Short mmCIF file of C-alpha atoms and ligand atoms in Angstrom, two decimals:
data_model
loop_
_atom_site.label_atom_id
_atom_site.label_comp_id
_atom_site.label_asym_id
_atom_site.label_seq_id
_atom_site.Cartn_x
_atom_site.Cartn_y
_atom_site.Cartn_z
CA UNK A 1 -1.15 62.61 20.14
CA UNK A 2 -3.55 61.04 22.38
CA UNK A 3 -5.99 59.14 20.72
CA UNK A 4 -9.58 61.28 21.34
CA UNK A 5 -12.66 59.06 21.16
CA UNK A 6 -15.05 60.74 19.09
CA UNK A 7 -19.24 61.09 19.40
CA UNK A 8 -21.89 61.14 16.89
CA UNK A 9 -24.00 64.13 16.61
CA UNK A 10 -27.49 63.57 15.94
CA UNK A 11 -26.99 64.84 12.72
CA UNK A 12 -23.92 62.53 11.83
CA UNK A 13 -21.31 64.50 12.18
CA UNK A 14 -18.68 63.89 14.36
CA UNK A 15 -17.25 65.49 18.00
CA UNK A 16 -14.03 65.15 19.80
CA UNK A 17 -15.25 63.84 23.27
CA UNK A 18 -12.59 66.03 24.96
CA UNK A 19 -12.48 69.67 23.90
CA UNK A 20 -9.90 72.78 25.22
CA UNK A 21 -12.13 75.10 26.80
CA UNK A 22 -10.91 79.19 26.27
CA UNK A 23 -12.85 80.90 29.19
CA UNK A 24 -10.48 83.77 30.95
CA UNK A 25 -8.13 82.91 29.42
CA UNK A 26 -6.31 86.71 27.61
CA UNK A 27 -4.93 87.02 24.62
CA UNK A 28 -1.05 86.33 25.46
CA UNK A 29 -2.32 83.06 27.40
CA UNK A 30 -4.27 81.67 25.01
CA UNK A 31 -2.53 81.84 22.18
CA UNK A 32 0.68 80.01 23.50
CA UNK A 33 -1.52 77.52 25.22
CA UNK A 34 -3.66 77.19 22.15
CA UNK A 35 -0.80 76.18 20.11
CA UNK A 36 0.51 73.22 22.85
CA UNK A 37 -3.20 72.39 22.97
CA UNK A 38 -3.22 71.74 19.20
CA UNK A 39 0.20 70.02 19.27
CA UNK A 40 -1.12 67.97 22.16
CA UNK A 41 -3.93 66.62 20.26
CA UNK A 42 -6.90 69.23 20.95
CA UNK A 43 -9.43 69.37 17.47
CA UNK A 44 -12.52 70.58 19.62
CA UNK A 45 -12.22 73.93 20.55
CA UNK A 46 -15.09 75.85 22.86
CA UNK A 47 -15.10 79.61 22.05
CA UNK A 48 -17.46 82.29 22.74
CA UNK A 49 -16.84 86.11 21.86
CA UNK A 50 -18.07 87.04 26.21
CA UNK A 51 -14.71 85.53 26.61
CA UNK A 52 -13.04 88.37 24.83
CA UNK A 53 -10.48 86.64 22.41
CA UNK A 54 -11.77 85.11 19.72
CA UNK A 55 -9.83 87.52 17.56
CA UNK A 56 -6.66 85.59 19.14
CA UNK A 57 -7.64 82.05 18.74
CA UNK A 58 -8.73 82.85 15.14
CA UNK A 59 -4.98 84.03 14.19
CA UNK A 60 -3.53 81.01 15.86
CA UNK A 61 -6.10 78.63 13.84
CA UNK A 62 -5.07 80.76 10.59
CA UNK A 63 -1.43 80.09 11.27
CA UNK A 64 -2.10 76.16 11.33
CA UNK A 65 -4.28 76.07 9.02
CA UNK A 66 -1.96 77.75 6.39
CA UNK A 67 1.10 75.68 7.46
CA UNK A 68 -0.59 73.06 6.66
CA UNK A 69 -0.78 71.41 10.41
CA UNK A 70 -4.13 71.08 10.50
CA UNK A 71 -7.06 70.66 8.02
CA UNK A 72 -9.74 72.67 8.64
CA UNK A 73 -12.30 69.60 8.19
CA UNK A 74 -10.51 68.10 10.93
CA UNK A 75 -11.62 70.90 13.79
CA UNK A 76 -14.78 71.00 15.55
CA UNK A 77 -15.09 74.81 16.35
CA UNK A 78 -18.11 75.56 19.09
CA UNK A 79 -18.93 79.52 19.74
CA UNK A 80 -21.83 81.01 20.78
CA UNK A 81 -24.69 83.83 20.51
CA UNK A 82 -23.69 86.19 22.75
CA UNK A 83 -26.15 87.68 26.01
CA UNK A 84 -26.40 90.82 23.94
CA UNK A 85 -27.18 89.50 20.77
CA UNK A 86 -29.70 87.26 22.14
CA UNK A 87 -32.63 87.89 19.75
CA UNK A 88 -33.22 87.19 16.31
CA UNK A 89 -32.15 90.35 14.73
CA UNK A 90 -28.86 90.23 16.28
CA UNK A 91 -27.93 86.71 15.05
CA UNK A 92 -26.27 87.37 11.99
CA UNK A 93 -23.89 90.02 12.84
CA UNK A 94 -22.88 88.13 15.90
CA UNK A 95 -22.54 84.78 13.69
CA UNK A 96 -20.51 86.85 10.98
CA UNK A 97 -18.27 88.51 13.60
CA UNK A 98 -17.21 85.48 15.38
CA UNK A 99 -16.64 83.80 11.85
CA UNK A 100 -14.28 87.01 11.05
CA UNK A 101 -12.38 86.65 14.15
CA UNK A 102 -11.85 82.84 14.55
CA UNK A 103 -10.61 83.66 10.37
CA UNK A 104 -13.36 81.08 9.66
CA UNK A 105 -16.09 80.25 6.81
CA UNK A 106 -18.05 78.06 8.84
CA UNK A 107 -18.79 77.07 12.46
CA UNK A 108 -18.75 73.45 13.24
CA UNK A 109 -21.32 74.21 16.59
CA UNK A 110 -23.29 77.54 17.14
CA UNK A 111 -24.36 77.60 20.69
CA UNK A 112 -27.42 79.79 22.19
CA UNK A 113 -24.69 80.49 24.63
CA UNK A 114 -27.41 81.50 27.50
CA UNK A 115 -31.31 81.81 27.55
CA UNK A 116 -31.35 85.44 29.04
CA UNK A 117 -30.54 88.23 27.19
CA UNK A 118 -29.17 91.53 27.84
CA UNK A 119 -30.09 94.80 25.93
CA UNK A 120 -27.67 96.07 23.33
CA UNK A 121 -25.60 99.02 22.92
CA UNK A 122 -23.03 99.31 19.99
CA UNK A 123 -20.01 98.65 22.38
CA UNK A 124 -21.78 95.49 24.10
CA UNK A 125 -24.37 95.19 27.19
CA UNK A 126 -26.07 98.43 27.79
CA UNK A 127 -25.80 99.39 31.48
CA UNK A 128 -27.13 101.19 34.50
CA UNK A 129 -25.40 104.40 35.65
CA UNK A 130 -24.15 101.76 38.56
CA UNK A 131 -22.56 99.56 35.91
CA UNK A 132 -25.58 96.89 36.17
CA UNK A 133 -26.43 95.29 33.02
CA UNK A 134 -29.75 96.13 31.38
CA UNK A 135 -31.72 92.73 30.79
CA UNK A 136 -33.62 92.26 27.63
CA UNK A 137 -36.94 90.76 28.58
CA UNK A 138 -37.96 89.75 25.07
CA UNK A 139 -35.75 86.78 24.73
CA UNK A 140 -37.58 84.23 22.19
CA UNK A 141 -35.83 81.03 21.86
CA UNK A 142 -37.35 79.75 18.74
CA UNK A 143 -37.05 83.12 17.13
CA UNK A 144 -33.62 82.58 17.47
CA UNK A 145 -33.90 79.15 16.36
CA UNK A 146 -35.21 79.51 13.43
CA UNK A 147 -32.32 82.08 12.06
CA UNK A 148 -30.18 79.30 13.49
CA UNK A 149 -31.76 76.78 11.10
CA UNK A 150 -31.30 79.77 8.26
CA UNK A 151 -27.53 80.01 8.58
CA UNK A 152 -27.09 76.04 8.56
CA UNK A 153 -28.89 76.22 5.40
CA UNK A 154 -26.60 79.10 3.73
CA UNK A 155 -23.44 76.98 4.83
CA UNK A 156 -22.39 79.17 7.31
CA UNK A 157 -23.26 76.70 10.35
CA UNK A 158 -23.09 72.88 10.21
CA UNK A 159 -24.80 71.81 13.44
CA UNK A 160 -26.66 74.13 16.28
CA UNK A 161 -27.08 73.67 20.11
CA UNK A 162 -27.84 75.56 22.90
CA UNK A 163 -26.36 76.25 26.27
CA UNK A 164 -27.55 77.07 30.05
CA UNK A 165 -30.83 75.92 28.69
CA UNK A 166 -33.23 73.74 31.42
CA UNK A 167 -35.69 70.66 30.38
CA UNK A 168 -38.36 73.33 29.54
CA UNK A 169 -36.68 75.47 27.56
CA UNK A 170 -34.99 72.69 25.60
CA UNK A 171 -38.04 71.05 24.94
CA UNK A 172 -39.57 74.23 23.23
CA UNK A 173 -36.95 74.21 21.05
CA UNK A 174 -37.58 70.63 20.06
CA UNK A 175 -41.37 70.82 19.73
CA UNK A 176 -40.65 73.97 17.23
CA UNK A 177 -37.18 72.67 14.86
CA UNK A 178 -36.62 71.93 11.91
CA UNK A 179 -33.24 70.75 12.36
CA UNK A 180 -32.98 69.62 15.97
CA UNK A 181 -30.44 70.72 18.82
CA UNK A 182 -27.43 68.20 18.68
CA UNK A 183 -25.91 69.43 21.80
CA UNK A 184 -26.62 70.81 24.92
CA UNK A 185 -23.62 72.61 27.20
CA UNK A 186 -24.55 72.64 30.52
CA UNK A 187 -22.03 72.84 33.93
CA UNK A 188 -21.67 69.27 34.82
CA UNK A 189 -18.90 67.36 37.52
CA UNK A 190 -18.99 65.03 39.64
CA UNK A 191 -20.50 67.21 42.48
CA UNK A 192 -23.27 67.87 39.86
CA UNK A 193 -24.06 65.16 37.78
CA UNK A 194 -27.21 66.36 36.33
CA UNK A 195 -28.78 63.31 35.97
CA UNK A 196 -32.48 64.24 34.73
CA UNK A 197 -30.89 66.70 32.03
CA UNK A 198 -28.73 64.01 31.15
CA UNK A 199 -31.24 61.50 30.76
CA UNK A 200 -33.85 63.63 28.93
CA UNK A 201 -31.11 64.57 26.72
CA UNK A 202 -29.98 60.50 26.21
CA UNK A 203 -33.81 60.24 25.12
CA UNK A 204 -33.92 63.39 22.64
CA UNK A 205 -30.46 61.98 20.89
CA UNK A 206 -28.50 65.26 22.06
CA UNK A 207 -24.86 64.83 22.97
CA UNK A 208 -24.38 67.00 26.73
CA UNK A 209 -21.50 68.99 26.30
CA UNK A 210 -19.80 69.45 30.38
CA UNK A 211 -18.60 72.49 30.77
CA UNK A 212 -16.60 73.30 34.17
CA UNK A 213 -15.82 69.86 34.11
CA UNK A 214 -13.24 69.84 36.90
CA UNK A 215 -15.14 72.40 39.14
CA UNK A 216 -13.91 75.91 37.65
CA UNK A 217 -11.71 76.96 40.53
CA UNK A 218 -10.82 80.20 39.60
CA UNK A 219 -14.23 81.32 39.20
CA UNK A 220 -13.97 82.66 42.96
CA UNK A 221 -12.23 85.57 41.32
CA UNK A 222 -14.97 86.57 39.34
CA UNK A 223 -17.66 86.34 42.13
CA UNK A 224 -15.30 88.28 44.32
CA UNK A 225 -15.05 91.34 41.79
CA UNK A 226 -19.35 91.30 42.14
CA UNK A 227 -19.06 91.55 45.65
CA UNK A 228 -20.11 88.22 46.43
CA UNK A 229 -17.84 85.00 48.16
CA UNK A 230 -18.69 81.60 47.36
CA UNK A 231 -17.07 78.70 48.48
CA UNK A 232 -15.94 76.78 45.61
CA UNK A 233 -15.38 73.14 46.61
CA UNK A 234 -12.05 71.67 45.00
CA UNK A 235 -13.04 68.85 43.31
CA UNK A 236 -9.26 67.06 42.61
CA UNK A 237 -8.82 66.84 46.24
CA UNK A 238 -11.87 64.94 46.60
CA UNK A 239 -10.33 61.43 48.61
CA UNK A 240 -12.61 59.32 47.20
CA UNK A 241 -11.77 60.45 43.46
CA UNK A 242 -7.31 60.63 44.98
CA UNK A 243 -7.92 57.17 45.62
CA UNK A 244 -8.72 55.96 42.49
CA UNK A 245 -6.37 57.83 40.60
CA UNK A 246 -3.85 56.56 42.54
CA UNK A 247 -4.81 53.12 42.02
CA UNK A 248 -5.13 53.66 38.57
CA UNK A 249 -1.75 56.07 38.40
CA UNK A 250 -3.89 58.87 36.92
CA UNK A 251 -4.61 62.26 38.06
CA UNK A 252 -7.65 63.10 40.03
CA UNK A 253 -8.32 65.66 37.04
CA UNK A 254 -8.23 62.54 34.66
CA UNK A 255 -10.65 60.93 36.63
CA UNK A 256 -13.24 63.23 36.89
CA UNK A 257 -12.84 63.78 33.29
CA UNK A 258 -13.04 59.72 32.54
CA UNK A 259 -15.97 59.69 34.50
CA UNK A 260 -17.75 61.83 32.54
CA UNK A 261 -16.73 61.08 28.93
CA UNK A 262 -17.68 57.15 30.14
CA UNK A 263 -20.95 58.31 30.85
CA UNK A 264 -21.30 59.29 26.73
CA UNK A 265 -20.94 62.87 27.85
CA UNK A 266 -18.74 65.47 26.10
CA UNK A 267 -16.28 67.65 28.39
CA UNK A 268 -14.24 71.09 28.01
CA UNK A 269 -11.91 71.30 30.29
CA UNK A 270 -9.52 74.35 30.28
CA UNK A 271 -6.08 74.69 31.25
CA UNK A 272 -3.49 76.71 29.78
CA UNK A 273 -0.58 74.69 31.46
CA UNK A 274 1.21 72.40 29.00
CA UNK A 275 0.96 69.50 31.41
CA UNK A 276 -1.87 69.79 32.70
CA UNK A 277 -3.45 70.54 29.19
CA UNK A 278 -2.00 67.30 27.83
CA UNK A 279 -3.30 65.49 30.58
CA UNK A 280 -6.95 66.08 30.05
CA UNK A 281 -6.75 64.72 26.79
CA UNK A 282 -5.08 61.80 27.67
CA UNK A 283 -7.67 59.48 29.26
CA UNK A 284 -8.48 57.30 26.52
CA UNK A 285 -5.85 54.48 27.35
CA UNK A 286 -7.42 53.43 31.17
CA UNK A 287 -10.79 52.46 32.37
CA UNK A 288 -12.50 52.91 35.06
CA UNK A 289 -14.56 50.05 36.50
CA UNK A 290 -18.16 49.96 37.64
CA UNK A 291 -17.22 49.82 40.80
CA UNK A 292 -15.84 53.02 40.34
CA UNK A 293 -18.15 54.32 38.55
CA UNK A 294 -20.61 54.01 40.90
CA UNK A 295 -18.43 55.23 43.66
CA UNK A 296 -18.14 58.50 41.70
CA UNK A 297 -22.13 58.76 41.01
CA UNK A 298 -22.49 58.34 44.96
CA UNK A 299 -20.55 61.63 45.12
CA UNK A 300 -23.14 64.02 43.95
CA UNK A 301 -24.17 66.94 46.08
CA UNK A 302 -26.62 68.64 43.45
CA UNK A 303 -23.67 71.95 43.77
CA UNK A 304 -24.40 74.75 40.90
CA UNK A 305 -21.00 76.49 40.52
CA UNK A 306 -21.77 78.84 37.76
CA UNK A 307 -25.07 80.26 39.15
CA UNK A 308 -24.71 83.45 36.83
CA UNK A 309 -24.76 85.91 39.92
CA UNK A 310 -22.35 87.94 38.48
CA UNK A 311 -24.96 89.16 37.20
CA UNK A 312 -26.53 91.82 39.24
CA UNK A 313 -30.53 91.16 38.87
CA UNK A 314 -29.90 88.07 36.76
CA UNK A 315 -32.93 85.78 38.29
CA UNK A 316 -35.78 88.07 37.22
CA UNK A 317 -35.26 87.39 33.78
CA UNK A 318 -38.24 85.51 32.60
CA UNK A 319 -35.72 82.87 30.98
CA UNK A 320 -33.52 82.46 34.01
CA UNK A 321 -33.27 78.89 33.50
CA UNK A 322 -32.23 77.80 37.16
CA UNK A 323 -35.07 78.62 39.24
N1 NAP B 1 -21.78 77.53 28.35
C1 NAP B 1 -21.48 78.14 29.28
O1 NAP B 1 -21.79 78.98 30.05
C2 NAP B 1 -19.87 78.15 30.05
C3 NAP B 1 -19.34 78.68 31.25
C4 NAP B 1 -18.49 78.22 31.85
C5 NAP B 1 -17.44 77.41 31.19
N2 NAP B 1 -17.77 76.85 29.71
C6 NAP B 1 -16.72 76.40 29.00
O2 NAP B 1 -16.42 75.26 29.32
C7 NAP B 1 -14.58 75.63 29.58
C8 NAP B 1 -14.36 74.57 31.43
O3 NAP B 1 -14.73 75.31 32.19
P1 NAP B 1 -14.02 76.33 33.28
O4 NAP B 1 -13.06 77.24 32.46
O5 NAP B 1 -15.33 77.19 33.83
O6 NAP B 1 -13.70 75.14 34.12
P2 NAP B 1 -13.01 73.51 34.31
O7 NAP B 1 -12.36 73.73 33.46
O8 NAP B 1 -13.55 73.29 35.51
O9 NAP B 1 -11.35 74.19 35.60
C9 NAP B 1 -10.45 75.20 35.05
C10 NAP B 1 -9.52 75.41 36.36
O10 NAP B 1 -8.64 73.85 36.49
C11 NAP B 1 -7.38 74.12 36.38
N3 NAP B 1 -6.82 72.71 35.68
C12 NAP B 1 -7.60 72.27 34.30
N4 NAP B 1 -6.76 70.97 34.30
C13 NAP B 1 -6.01 70.56 35.33
C14 NAP B 1 -5.85 69.93 35.64
N5 NAP B 1 -5.37 68.54 35.20
N6 NAP B 1 -5.44 69.45 37.29
C15 NAP B 1 -5.33 70.29 37.97
N7 NAP B 1 -5.73 71.74 37.81
C16 NAP B 1 -6.64 71.97 36.87
C17 NAP B 1 -7.48 75.04 35.48
O11 NAP B 1 -6.28 75.80 35.53
P3 NAP B 1 -4.70 76.11 34.86
O12 NAP B 1 -5.02 76.66 33.43
O13 NAP B 1 -3.88 76.65 35.63
O14 NAP B 1 -4.08 74.59 34.18
C18 NAP B 1 -8.55 76.34 35.45
O15 NAP B 1 -8.57 76.69 37.07
C19 NAP B 1 -14.88 76.90 29.83
O16 NAP B 1 -13.07 77.52 29.26
C20 NAP B 1 -15.32 77.18 28.58
O17 NAP B 1 -14.75 76.87 27.32
C21 NAP B 1 -19.09 77.58 29.11
#
């Protein structure tokens, strides 16, 4: 089993530097793949109610814990407050639903998934007759954060953080927090290096977690479904990355992930393929040289892949973070 590096969060809790991403993995696929991931040694699992698979993830976790194959305290489970419940009044309901679906009594890390909010119905986001999501323009991060702090006090959450927040939004949380965020989860990869946010988080003792660290190739379908064509770059085909991989006898994915973790940033790659999910975790038995790190740094192109454009009109929300 892979020997995975642990990052210490600002509250002293340890988080495995590589986690397992679960977005766009339907039930049958994730049930099989999560078993493989746990066998490979993943203990940090990144979940979210909007990925629509928390129940089956909970089923697998319960089977592993009940069978004594893993101890609850050895797992680090992240989940998130959904976009359609992004207000203080909805925190309790959504947190308790995730706890129930994941078959857990506490969440290791609870994140505000996105800084913007959608109006809610009993079945999820409220929609216009044409299917567009109705925005909730009243999103108040500090009010949500105070609720998060309450549930840390109540023992239902160990650590709290945010995702997709920009520097101004994160600073506002820091200015008003009793409990500091331990992590900022953002898109980060070799073509989108996020140097300013990484430096800001380091200065504030917040661990950055990189989502879509391999470039989220499958996201092209999501854009297509909402009528948008986006040319998604293939990070696994970058000549400089391939050349380092060949020299070290590793795969391009392993080089992309090693470069992230060596920057002190955690990464949560998603794969439902046995071989690929294993290689993504096996990055702790080799190193990159200072020259390799410089080469990778020079590849930045500031290309954001997860723009949230698949939510029609999302830029109109006052807290849309990427203006
Ligand atoms: N907070 C947020 O708003 C947010 C947004 C996006 C993602 N996330 C989280 O971050 C996780 C990862 O991001 P992501 O799913 O967008 O993209 P990603 O991990 O960058 O890329 C996943 C894609 O890469 C392929 N892949 C994985 N390992 C590979 C390897 N070793 N070699 C070649 N191809 C490989 C996967 O295919 P196979 O499955 O076929 O291997 C899949 O198509 C998500 O699952 C989710 O948990 C969070």
